[in-house]
mmCIF file of C-alpha atoms in Angstrom:
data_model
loop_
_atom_site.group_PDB
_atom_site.id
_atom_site.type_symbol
_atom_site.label_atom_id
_atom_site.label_comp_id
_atom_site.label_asym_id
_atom_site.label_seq_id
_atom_site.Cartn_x
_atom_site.Cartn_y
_atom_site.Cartn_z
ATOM 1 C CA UNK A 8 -39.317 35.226 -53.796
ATOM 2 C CA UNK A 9 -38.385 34.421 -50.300
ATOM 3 C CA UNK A 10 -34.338 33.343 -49.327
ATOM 4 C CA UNK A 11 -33.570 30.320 -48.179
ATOM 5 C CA UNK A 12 -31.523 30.443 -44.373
ATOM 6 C CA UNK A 13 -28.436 29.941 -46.310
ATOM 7 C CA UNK A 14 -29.017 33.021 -47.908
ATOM 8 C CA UNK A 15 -30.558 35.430 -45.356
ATOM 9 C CA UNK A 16 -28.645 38.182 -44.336
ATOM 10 C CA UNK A 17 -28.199 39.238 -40.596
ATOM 11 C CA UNK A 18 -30.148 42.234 -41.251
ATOM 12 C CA UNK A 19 -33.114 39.709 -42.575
ATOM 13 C CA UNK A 20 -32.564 37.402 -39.685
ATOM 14 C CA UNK A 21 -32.758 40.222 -37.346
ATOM 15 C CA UNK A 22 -35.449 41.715 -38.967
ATOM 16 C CA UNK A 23 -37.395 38.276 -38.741
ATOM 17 C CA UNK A 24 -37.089 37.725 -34.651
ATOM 18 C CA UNK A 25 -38.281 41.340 -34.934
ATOM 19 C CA UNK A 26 -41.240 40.969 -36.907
ATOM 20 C CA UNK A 27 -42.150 38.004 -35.238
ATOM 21 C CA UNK A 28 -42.206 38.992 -31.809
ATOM 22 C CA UNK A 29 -44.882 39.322 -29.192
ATOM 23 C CA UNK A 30 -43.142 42.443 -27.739
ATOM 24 C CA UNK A 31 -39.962 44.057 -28.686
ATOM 25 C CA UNK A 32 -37.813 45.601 -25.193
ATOM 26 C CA UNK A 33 -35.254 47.846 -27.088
ATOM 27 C CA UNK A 34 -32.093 48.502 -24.340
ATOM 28 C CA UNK A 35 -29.907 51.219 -25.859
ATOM 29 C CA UNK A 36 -26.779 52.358 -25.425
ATOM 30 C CA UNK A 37 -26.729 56.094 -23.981
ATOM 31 C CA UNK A 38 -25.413 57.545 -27.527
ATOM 32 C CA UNK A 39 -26.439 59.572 -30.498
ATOM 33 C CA UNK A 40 -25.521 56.727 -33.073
ATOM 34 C CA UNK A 41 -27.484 53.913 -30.477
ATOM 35 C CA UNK A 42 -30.745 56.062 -29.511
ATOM 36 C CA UNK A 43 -31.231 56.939 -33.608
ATOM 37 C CA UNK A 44 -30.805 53.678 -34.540
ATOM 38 C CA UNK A 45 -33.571 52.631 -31.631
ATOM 39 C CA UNK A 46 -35.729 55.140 -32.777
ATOM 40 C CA UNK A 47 -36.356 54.167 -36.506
ATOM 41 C CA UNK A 48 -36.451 50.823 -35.786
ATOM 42 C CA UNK A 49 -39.055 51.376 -32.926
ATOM 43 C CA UNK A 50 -40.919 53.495 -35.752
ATOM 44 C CA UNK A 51 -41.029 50.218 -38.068
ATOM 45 C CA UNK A 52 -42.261 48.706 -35.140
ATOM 46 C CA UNK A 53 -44.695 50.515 -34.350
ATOM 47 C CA UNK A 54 -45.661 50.321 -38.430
ATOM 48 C CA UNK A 55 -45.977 46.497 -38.288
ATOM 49 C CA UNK A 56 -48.198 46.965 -34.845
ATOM 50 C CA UNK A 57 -45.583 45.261 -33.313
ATOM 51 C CA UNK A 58 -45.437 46.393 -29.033
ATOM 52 C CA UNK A 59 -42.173 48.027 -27.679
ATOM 53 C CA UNK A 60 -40.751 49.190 -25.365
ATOM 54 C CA UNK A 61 -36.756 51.368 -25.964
ATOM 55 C CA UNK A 62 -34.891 52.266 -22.639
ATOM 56 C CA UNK A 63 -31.553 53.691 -22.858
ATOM 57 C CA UNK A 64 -29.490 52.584 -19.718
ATOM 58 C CA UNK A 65 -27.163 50.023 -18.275
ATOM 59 C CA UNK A 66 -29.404 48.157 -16.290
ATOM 60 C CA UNK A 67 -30.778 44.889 -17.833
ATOM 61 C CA UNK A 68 -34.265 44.620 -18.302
ATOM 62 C CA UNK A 69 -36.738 42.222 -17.075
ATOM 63 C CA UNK A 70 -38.089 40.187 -19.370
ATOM 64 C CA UNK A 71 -40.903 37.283 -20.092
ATOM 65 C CA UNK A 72 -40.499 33.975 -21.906
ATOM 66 C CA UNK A 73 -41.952 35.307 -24.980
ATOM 67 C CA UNK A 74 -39.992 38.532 -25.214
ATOM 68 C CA UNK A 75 -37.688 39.375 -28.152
ATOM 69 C CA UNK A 76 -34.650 41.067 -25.737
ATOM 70 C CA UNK A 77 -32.517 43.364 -27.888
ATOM 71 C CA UNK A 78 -29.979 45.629 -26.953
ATOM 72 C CA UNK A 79 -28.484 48.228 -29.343
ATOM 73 C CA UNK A 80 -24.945 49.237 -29.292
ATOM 74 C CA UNK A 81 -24.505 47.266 -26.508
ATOM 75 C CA UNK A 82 -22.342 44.102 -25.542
ATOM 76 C CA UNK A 83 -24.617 41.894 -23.487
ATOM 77 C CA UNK A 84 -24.673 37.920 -24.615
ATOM 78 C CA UNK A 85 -28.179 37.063 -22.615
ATOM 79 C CA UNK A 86 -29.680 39.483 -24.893
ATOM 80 C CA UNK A 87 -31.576 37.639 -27.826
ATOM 81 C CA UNK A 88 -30.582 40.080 -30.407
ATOM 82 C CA UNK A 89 -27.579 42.261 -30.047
ATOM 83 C CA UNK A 90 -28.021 45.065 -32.909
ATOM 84 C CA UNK A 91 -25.456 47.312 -34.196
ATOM 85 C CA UNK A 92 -26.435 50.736 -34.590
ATOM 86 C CA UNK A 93 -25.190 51.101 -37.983
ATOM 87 C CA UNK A 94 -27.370 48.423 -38.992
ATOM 88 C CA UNK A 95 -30.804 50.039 -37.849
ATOM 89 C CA UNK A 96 -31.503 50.990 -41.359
ATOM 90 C CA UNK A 97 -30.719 47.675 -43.189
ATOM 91 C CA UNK A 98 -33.059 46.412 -40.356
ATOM 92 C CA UNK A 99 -35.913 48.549 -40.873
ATOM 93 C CA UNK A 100 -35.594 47.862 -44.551
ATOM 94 C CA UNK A 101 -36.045 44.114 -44.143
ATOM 95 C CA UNK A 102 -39.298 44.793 -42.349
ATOM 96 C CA UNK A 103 -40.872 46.432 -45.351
ATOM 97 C CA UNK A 104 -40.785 49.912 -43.565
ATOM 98 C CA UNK A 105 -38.669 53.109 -45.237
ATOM 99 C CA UNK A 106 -36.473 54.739 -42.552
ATOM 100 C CA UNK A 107 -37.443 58.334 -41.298
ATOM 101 C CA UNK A 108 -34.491 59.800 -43.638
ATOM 102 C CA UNK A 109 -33.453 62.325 -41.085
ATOM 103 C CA UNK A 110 -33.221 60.636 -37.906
ATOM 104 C CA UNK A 111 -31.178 57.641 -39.661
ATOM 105 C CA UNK A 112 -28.902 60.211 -40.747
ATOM 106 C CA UNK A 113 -28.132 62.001 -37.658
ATOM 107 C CA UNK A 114 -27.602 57.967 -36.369
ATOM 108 C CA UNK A 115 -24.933 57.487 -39.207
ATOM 109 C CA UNK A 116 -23.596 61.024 -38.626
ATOM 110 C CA UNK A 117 -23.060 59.742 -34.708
ATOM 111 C CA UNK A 118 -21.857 56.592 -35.744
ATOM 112 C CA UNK A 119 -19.053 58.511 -37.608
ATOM 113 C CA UNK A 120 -20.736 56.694 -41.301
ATOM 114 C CA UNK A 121 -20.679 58.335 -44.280
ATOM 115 C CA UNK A 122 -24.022 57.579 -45.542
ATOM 116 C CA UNK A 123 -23.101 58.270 -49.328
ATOM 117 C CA UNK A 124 -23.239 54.708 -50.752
ATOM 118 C CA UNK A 125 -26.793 54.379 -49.317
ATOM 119 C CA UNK A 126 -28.234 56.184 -52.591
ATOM 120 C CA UNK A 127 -32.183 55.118 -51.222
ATOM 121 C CA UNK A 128 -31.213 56.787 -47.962
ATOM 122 C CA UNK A 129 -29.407 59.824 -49.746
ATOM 123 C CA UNK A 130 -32.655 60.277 -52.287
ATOM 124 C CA UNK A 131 -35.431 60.084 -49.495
ATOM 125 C CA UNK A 132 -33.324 63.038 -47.258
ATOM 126 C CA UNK A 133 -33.008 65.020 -50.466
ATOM 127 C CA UNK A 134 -36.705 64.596 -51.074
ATOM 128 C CA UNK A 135 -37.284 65.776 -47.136
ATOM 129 C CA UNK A 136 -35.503 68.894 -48.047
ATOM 130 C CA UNK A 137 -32.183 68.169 -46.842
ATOM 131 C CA UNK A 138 -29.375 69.981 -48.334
ATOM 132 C CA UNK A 139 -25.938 69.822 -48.402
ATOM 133 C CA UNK A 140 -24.211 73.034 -48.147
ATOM 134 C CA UNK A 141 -20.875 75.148 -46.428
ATOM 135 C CA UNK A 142 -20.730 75.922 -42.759
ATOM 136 C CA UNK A 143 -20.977 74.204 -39.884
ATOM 137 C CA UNK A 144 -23.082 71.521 -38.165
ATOM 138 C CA UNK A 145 -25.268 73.211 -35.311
ATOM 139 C CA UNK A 146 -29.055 72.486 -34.138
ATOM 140 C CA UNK A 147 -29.742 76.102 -34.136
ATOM 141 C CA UNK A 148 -30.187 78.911 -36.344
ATOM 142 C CA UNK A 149 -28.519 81.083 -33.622
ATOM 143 C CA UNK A 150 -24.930 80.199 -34.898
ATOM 144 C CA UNK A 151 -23.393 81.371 -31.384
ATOM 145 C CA UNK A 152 -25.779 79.515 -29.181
ATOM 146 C CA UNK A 153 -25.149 76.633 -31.547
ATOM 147 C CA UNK A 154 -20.973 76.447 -31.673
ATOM 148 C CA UNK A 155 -20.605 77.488 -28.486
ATOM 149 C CA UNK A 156 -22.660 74.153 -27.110
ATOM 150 C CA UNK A 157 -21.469 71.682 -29.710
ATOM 151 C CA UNK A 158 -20.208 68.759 -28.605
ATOM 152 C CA UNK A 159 -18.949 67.978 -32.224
ATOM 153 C CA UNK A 160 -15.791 70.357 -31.450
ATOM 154 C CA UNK A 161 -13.593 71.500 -28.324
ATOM 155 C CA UNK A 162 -12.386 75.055 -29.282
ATOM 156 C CA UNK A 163 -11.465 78.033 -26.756
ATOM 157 C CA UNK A 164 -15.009 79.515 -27.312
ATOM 158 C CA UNK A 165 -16.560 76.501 -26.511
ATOM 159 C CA UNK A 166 -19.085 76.608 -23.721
ATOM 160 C CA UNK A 167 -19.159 80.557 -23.836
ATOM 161 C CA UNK A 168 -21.321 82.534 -25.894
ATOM 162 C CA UNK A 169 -20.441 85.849 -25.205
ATOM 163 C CA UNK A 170 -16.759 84.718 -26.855
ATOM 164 C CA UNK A 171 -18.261 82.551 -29.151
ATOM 165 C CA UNK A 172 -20.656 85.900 -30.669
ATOM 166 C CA UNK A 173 -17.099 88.045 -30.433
ATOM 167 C CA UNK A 174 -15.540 85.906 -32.660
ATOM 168 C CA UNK A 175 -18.501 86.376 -35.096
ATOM 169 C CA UNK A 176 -18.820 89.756 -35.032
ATOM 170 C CA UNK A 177 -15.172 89.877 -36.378
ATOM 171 C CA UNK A 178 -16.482 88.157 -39.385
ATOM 172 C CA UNK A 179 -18.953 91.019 -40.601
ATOM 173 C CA UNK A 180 -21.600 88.537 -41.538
ATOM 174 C CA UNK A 181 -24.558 89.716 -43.256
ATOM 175 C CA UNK A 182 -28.083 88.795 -41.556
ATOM 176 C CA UNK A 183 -29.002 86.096 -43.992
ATOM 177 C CA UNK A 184 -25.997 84.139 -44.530
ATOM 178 C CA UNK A 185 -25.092 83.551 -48.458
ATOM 179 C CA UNK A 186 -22.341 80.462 -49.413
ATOM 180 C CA UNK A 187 -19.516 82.901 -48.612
ATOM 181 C CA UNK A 188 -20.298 83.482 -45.649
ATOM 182 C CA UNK A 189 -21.254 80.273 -44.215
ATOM 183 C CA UNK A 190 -17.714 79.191 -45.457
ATOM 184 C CA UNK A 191 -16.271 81.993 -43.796
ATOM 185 C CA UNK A 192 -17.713 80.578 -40.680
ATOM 186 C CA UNK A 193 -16.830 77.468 -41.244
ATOM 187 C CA UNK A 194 -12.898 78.428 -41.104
ATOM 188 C CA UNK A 195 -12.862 80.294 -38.438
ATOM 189 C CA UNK A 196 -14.062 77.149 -36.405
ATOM 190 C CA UNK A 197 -11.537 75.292 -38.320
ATOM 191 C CA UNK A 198 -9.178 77.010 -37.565
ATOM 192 C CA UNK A 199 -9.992 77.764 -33.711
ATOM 193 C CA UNK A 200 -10.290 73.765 -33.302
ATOM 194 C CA UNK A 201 -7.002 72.849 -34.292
ATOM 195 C CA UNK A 202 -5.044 75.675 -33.078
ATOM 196 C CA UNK A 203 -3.255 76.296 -29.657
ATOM 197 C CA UNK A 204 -3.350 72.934 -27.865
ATOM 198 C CA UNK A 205 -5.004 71.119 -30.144
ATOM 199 C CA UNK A 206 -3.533 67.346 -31.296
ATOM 200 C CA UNK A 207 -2.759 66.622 -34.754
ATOM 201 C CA UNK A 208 -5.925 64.312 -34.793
ATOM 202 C CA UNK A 209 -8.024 67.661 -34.437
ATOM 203 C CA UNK A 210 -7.759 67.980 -37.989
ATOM 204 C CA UNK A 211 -9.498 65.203 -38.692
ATOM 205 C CA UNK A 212 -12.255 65.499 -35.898
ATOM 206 C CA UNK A 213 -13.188 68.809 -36.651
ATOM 207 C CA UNK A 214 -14.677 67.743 -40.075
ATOM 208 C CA UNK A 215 -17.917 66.301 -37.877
ATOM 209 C CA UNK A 216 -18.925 70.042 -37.872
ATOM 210 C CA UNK A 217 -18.411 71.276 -40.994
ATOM 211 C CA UNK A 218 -20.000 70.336 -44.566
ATOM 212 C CA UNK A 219 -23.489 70.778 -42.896
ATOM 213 C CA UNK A 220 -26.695 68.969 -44.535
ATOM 214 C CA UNK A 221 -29.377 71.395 -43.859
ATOM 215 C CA UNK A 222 -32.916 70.650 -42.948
ATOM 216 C CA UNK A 223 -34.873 73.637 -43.606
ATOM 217 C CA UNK A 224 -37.911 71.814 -42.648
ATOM 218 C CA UNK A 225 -37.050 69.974 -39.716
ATOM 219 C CA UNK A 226 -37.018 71.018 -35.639
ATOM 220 C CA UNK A 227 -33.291 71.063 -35.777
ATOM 221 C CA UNK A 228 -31.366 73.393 -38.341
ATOM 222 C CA UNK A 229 -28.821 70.095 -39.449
ATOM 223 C CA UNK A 230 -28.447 66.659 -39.484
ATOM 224 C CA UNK A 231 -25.670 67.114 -37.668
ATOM 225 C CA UNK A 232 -26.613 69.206 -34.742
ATOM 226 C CA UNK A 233 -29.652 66.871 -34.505
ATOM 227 C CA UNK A 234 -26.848 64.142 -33.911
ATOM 228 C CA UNK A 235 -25.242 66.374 -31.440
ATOM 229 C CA UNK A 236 -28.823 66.710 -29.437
ATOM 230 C CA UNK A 237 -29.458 62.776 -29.555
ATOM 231 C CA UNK A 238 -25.947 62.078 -28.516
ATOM 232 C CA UNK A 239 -26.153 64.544 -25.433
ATOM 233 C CA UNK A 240 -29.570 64.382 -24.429
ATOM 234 C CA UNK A 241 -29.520 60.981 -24.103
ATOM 235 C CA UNK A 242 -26.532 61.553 -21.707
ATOM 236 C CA UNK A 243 -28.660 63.761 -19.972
ATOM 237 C CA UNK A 244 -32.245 62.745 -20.142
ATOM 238 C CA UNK A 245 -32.564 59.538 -21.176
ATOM 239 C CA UNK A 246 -36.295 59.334 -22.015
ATOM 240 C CA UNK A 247 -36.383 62.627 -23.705
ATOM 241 C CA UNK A 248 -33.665 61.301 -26.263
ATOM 242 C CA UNK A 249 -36.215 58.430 -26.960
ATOM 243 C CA UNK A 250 -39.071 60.550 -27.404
ATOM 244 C CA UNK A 251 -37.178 62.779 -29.703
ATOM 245 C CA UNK A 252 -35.796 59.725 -32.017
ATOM 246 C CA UNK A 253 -39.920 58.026 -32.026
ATOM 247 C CA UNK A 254 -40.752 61.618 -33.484
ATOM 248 C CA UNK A 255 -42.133 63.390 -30.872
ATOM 249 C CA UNK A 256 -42.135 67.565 -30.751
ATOM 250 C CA UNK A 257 -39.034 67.287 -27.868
ATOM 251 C CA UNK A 258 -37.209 69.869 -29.527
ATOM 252 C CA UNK A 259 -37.132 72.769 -26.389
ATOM 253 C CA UNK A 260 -36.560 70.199 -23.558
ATOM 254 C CA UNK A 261 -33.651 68.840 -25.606
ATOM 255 C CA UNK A 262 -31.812 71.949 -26.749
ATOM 256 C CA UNK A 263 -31.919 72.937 -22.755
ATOM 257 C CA UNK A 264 -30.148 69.380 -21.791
ATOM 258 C CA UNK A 265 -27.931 69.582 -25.028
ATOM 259 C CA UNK A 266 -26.894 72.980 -23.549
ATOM 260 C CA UNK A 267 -26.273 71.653 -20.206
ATOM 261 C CA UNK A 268 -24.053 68.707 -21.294
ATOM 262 C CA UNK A 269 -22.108 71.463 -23.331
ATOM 263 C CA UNK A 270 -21.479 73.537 -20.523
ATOM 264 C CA UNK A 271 -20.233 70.578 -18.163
ATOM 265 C CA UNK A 272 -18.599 68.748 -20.188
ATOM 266 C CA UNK A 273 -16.483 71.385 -22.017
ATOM 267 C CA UNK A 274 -15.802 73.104 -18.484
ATOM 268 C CA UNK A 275 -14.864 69.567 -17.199
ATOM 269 C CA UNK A 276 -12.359 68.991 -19.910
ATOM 270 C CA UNK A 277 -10.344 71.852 -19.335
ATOM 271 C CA UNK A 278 -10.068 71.608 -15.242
ATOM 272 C CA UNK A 279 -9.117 68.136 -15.784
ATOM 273 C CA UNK A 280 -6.104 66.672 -14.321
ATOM 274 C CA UNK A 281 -4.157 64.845 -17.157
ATOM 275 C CA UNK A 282 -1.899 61.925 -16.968
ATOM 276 C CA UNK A 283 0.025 60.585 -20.077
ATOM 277 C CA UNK A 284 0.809 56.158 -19.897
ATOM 278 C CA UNK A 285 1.845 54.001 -22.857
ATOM 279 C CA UNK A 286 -1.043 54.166 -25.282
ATOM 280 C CA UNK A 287 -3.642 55.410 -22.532
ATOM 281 C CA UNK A 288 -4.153 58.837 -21.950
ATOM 282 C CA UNK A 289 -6.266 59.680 -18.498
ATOM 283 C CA UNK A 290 -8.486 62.705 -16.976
ATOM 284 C CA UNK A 291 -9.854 62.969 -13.397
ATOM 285 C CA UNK A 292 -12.644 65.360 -13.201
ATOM 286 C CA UNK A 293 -15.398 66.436 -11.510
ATOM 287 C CA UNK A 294 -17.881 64.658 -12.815
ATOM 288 C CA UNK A 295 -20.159 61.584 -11.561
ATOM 289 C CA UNK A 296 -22.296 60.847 -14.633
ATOM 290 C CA UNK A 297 -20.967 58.122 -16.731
ATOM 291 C CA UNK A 298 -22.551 59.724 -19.900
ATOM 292 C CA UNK A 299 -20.659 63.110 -18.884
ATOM 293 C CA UNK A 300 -17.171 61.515 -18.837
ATOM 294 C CA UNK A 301 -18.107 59.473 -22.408
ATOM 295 C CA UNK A 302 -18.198 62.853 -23.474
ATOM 296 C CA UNK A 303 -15.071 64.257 -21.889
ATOM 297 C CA UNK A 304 -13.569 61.276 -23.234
ATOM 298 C CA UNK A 305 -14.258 61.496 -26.677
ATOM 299 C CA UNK A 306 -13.647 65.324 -26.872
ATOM 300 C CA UNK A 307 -10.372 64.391 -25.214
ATOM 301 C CA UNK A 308 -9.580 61.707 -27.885
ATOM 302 C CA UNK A 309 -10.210 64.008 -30.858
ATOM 303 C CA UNK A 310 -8.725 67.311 -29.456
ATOM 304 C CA UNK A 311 -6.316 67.201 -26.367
ATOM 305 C CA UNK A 312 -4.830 63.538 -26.051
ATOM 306 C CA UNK A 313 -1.607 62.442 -27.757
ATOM 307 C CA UNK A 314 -2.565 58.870 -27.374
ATOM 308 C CA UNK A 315 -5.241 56.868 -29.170
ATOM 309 C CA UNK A 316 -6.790 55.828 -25.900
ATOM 310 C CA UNK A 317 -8.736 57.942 -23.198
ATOM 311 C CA UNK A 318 -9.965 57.210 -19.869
ATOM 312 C CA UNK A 319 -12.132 59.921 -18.338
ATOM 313 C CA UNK A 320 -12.567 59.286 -14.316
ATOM 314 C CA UNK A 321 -14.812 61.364 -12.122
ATOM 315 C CA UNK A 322 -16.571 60.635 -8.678
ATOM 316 C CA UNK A 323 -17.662 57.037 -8.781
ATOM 317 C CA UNK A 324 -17.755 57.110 -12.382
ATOM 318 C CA UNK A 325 -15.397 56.379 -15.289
ATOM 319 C CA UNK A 326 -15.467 55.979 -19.599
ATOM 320 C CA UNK A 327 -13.272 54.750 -21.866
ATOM 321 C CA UNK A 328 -13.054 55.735 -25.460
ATOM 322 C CA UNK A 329 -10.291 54.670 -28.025
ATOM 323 C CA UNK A 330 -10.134 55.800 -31.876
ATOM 324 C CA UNK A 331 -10.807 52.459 -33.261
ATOM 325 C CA UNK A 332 -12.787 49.143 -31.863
ATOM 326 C CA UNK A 333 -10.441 47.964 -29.011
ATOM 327 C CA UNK A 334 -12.504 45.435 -27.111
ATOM 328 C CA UNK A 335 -12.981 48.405 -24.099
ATOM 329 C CA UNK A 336 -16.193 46.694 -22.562
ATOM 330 C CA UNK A 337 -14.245 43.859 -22.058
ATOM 331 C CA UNK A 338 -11.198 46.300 -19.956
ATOM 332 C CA UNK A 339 -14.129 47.660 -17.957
ATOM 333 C CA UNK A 340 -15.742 45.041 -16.957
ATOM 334 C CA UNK A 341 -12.098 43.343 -16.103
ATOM 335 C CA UNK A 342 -11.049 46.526 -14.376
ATOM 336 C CA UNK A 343 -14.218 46.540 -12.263
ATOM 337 C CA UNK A 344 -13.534 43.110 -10.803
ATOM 338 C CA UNK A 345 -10.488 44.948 -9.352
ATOM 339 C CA UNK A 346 -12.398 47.567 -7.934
ATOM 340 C CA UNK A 347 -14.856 45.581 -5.508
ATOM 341 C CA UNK A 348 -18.419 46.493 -5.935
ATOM 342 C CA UNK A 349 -18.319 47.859 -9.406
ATOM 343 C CA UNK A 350 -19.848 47.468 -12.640
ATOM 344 C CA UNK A 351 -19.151 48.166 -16.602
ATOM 345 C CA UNK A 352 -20.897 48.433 -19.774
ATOM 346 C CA UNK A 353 -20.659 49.518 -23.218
ATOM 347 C CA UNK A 354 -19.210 48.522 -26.502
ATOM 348 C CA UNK A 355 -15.935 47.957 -27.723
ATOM 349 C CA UNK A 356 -15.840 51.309 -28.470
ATOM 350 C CA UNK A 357 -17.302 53.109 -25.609
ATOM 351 C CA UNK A 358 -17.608 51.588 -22.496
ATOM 352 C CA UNK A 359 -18.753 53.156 -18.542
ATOM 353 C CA UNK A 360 -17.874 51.975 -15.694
ATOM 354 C CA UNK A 361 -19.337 52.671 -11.952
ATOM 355 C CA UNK A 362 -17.853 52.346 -8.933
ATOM 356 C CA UNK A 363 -17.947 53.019 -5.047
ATOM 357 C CA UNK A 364 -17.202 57.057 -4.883
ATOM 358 C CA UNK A 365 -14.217 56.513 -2.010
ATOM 359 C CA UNK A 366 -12.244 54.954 -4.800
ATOM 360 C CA UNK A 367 -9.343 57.594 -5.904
ATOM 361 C CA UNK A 368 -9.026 58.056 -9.524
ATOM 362 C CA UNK A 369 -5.380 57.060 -9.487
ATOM 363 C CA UNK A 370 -6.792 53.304 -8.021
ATOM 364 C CA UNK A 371 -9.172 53.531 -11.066
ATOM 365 C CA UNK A 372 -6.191 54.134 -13.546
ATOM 366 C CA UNK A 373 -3.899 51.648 -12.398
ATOM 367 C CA UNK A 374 -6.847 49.034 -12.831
ATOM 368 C CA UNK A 375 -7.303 49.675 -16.174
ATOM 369 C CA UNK A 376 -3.886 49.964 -16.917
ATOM 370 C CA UNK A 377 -3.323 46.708 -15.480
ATOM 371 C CA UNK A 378 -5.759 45.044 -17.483
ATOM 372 C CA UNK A 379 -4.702 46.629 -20.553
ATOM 373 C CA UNK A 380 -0.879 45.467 -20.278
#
């Protein structure tokens, strides 16, 4: 039996323009949670025989009279559909189509969701061969490569592998790790995340890496460190994080730009320059990618700054990340009307912003300061 409008839920009504359409143009934000979500509902899609097309960047799209517009993650009110990635698997559920159990994990696992009251979701991964078990999120079965690239965690061996395999040799770990063992490595990250200069708030962070749900069967050794791929390579290489949600074999290309992020971004975060305002803490860097900075942000947030908010600036480039929705697309886009020819995008929670490279970062500061008072 069919609901009434009264009784449709958005997911249905969503689901409906979806279904419906004459072609779907998918614009995504450039993050883990956002490019997942894209990529099981572009499967459902593709399912229904439904034509699509999913970009992730901040550019609008062109698009026809009969176009279904939709942009995921992303604030943008000419868009016809404005989807929350945390929704993509109610979505694909109202179109008759069962999510790919892995990929709309990693999304939730980006999204920061605990995906334990979704028992369908939980049964279909188990039956897929994921398992939960000790240790700690990674992509890789090379535990050293795999810590010392996360973007899950800021720790001193981050972005070095030679310190990051020293630290593992002190463990004495056998060559096929047994539960003890993957606990034992699951401390000593623990521990090396929320020691030193770590913020109280590192405590809480650090749990994104540990409590691993394996995927002995899938390209990527976790759920997790698949989130961590999708989340950087998308950063990185837009089109390559698309592929790699849709399903295709992307695995080598993405591990290289997941390990290039790492390396940047980590580096970046501790050269940065730090300032400390009320209830905004700020980096300049040298960075010019938008997706970069997100990324310094965020690591920021969860494991340097004392304040809730974070503002990342770089060479014509800046992000803004705070710990809870705070309505940050709309301080970008009011801070780049301060700035002259500049432009902003993002969600409450995330938002970019570009700008003309002369600007100093101190000019970019005081202009979202200013707009936060």
């Amino acid at each position: 039996m069919s609901m009434s409008p009264a009784e449709q839920t958005p997911a249905a009504e969503d689901a409906a323009m979806l279904r419906e359409a004459t072609f779907v143009r998918l614009r995504v934000h450039t993050s883990g949670a956002a490019v997942a979500a894209a990529g099981v509902i572009g499967r459902a899609l593709e399912t229904l025989d439904v034509p699509f097309r999913i970009r992730a960047t901040e550019a609008p799209d062109t698009v026809a009279n009969d176009d279904v517009a939709a942009v995921v993650g992303l604030s943008d009110a000419d868009a016809d559909l404005e989807l929350d990635p945390r929704d993509g698997v109610a979505i694909v559920r109202e179109l008759g189509v069962d999510p790919d159990p892995v990929v709309a994990l990693a999304g939730l696992h980006a999204a920061g969701v605990s995906p334990e009251d979704d028992t369908a979701l939980v049964d279909a991964a188990t039956d897929a061969g994921v398992e939960s078990r000790p240790g700690v999120a990674v992509p890789t079965a090379d535990l050293a490569d795999g810590l010392a690239h996360s973007t899950l965690v800021h720790a001193p061996f981050s972005a070095d592998k030679e310190r990051t395999q020293a630290a593992l040799a002190e463990l004495s770990l056998p060559a096929e790790l047994d539960v003890d063992a993957h606990r034992r490595v699951a401390s000593l990250v623990a521990l090396e995340a929320t020691g030193g200069e770590a913020t109280p708030r590192s405590t809480t962070a650090v749990e994104r890496v540990l409590h691993p749900e394996a995927t002995p069967n899938g390209l990527f050794a976790t759920v997790g460190g698949l989130a961590d791929v999708l989340d950087a390579t998308v950063r990185e290489v837009p089109g390559l994080a698309v592929a790699l949600a849709l399903g295709h074999d992307a695995r080598d290309a993405a591990l290289d730009a997941w390990r290039d992020h790492a390396n940047a971004t980590h580096a970046a975060l501790r050269e940065a320059t730090t300032g400390r305002y009320e209830s905004l803490y700020a980096l300049s860097c040298d960075l010019s990618s938008p997706g970069r900075l997100a990324t310094v942000a965020r690591l920021a947030r969860d494991f340097r700054s004392p304040e809730p908010t974070v503002l990342a600036v770089g060479t014509g480039a800046a992000a803004l990340v705070s710990t809870g929705p705070a309505g940050l697309d709309d301080d970008l886009a009011a801070a780049a009307t301060e700035l002259g020819d500049a432009s902003a995008t993002g969600s409450p929670e995330e938002a970019t912003m570009r700008f003309d490279p002369s600007v100093e970062p101190k000019t970019v500061v005081e202009a979202v300061r200013e707009v936060r008072r």
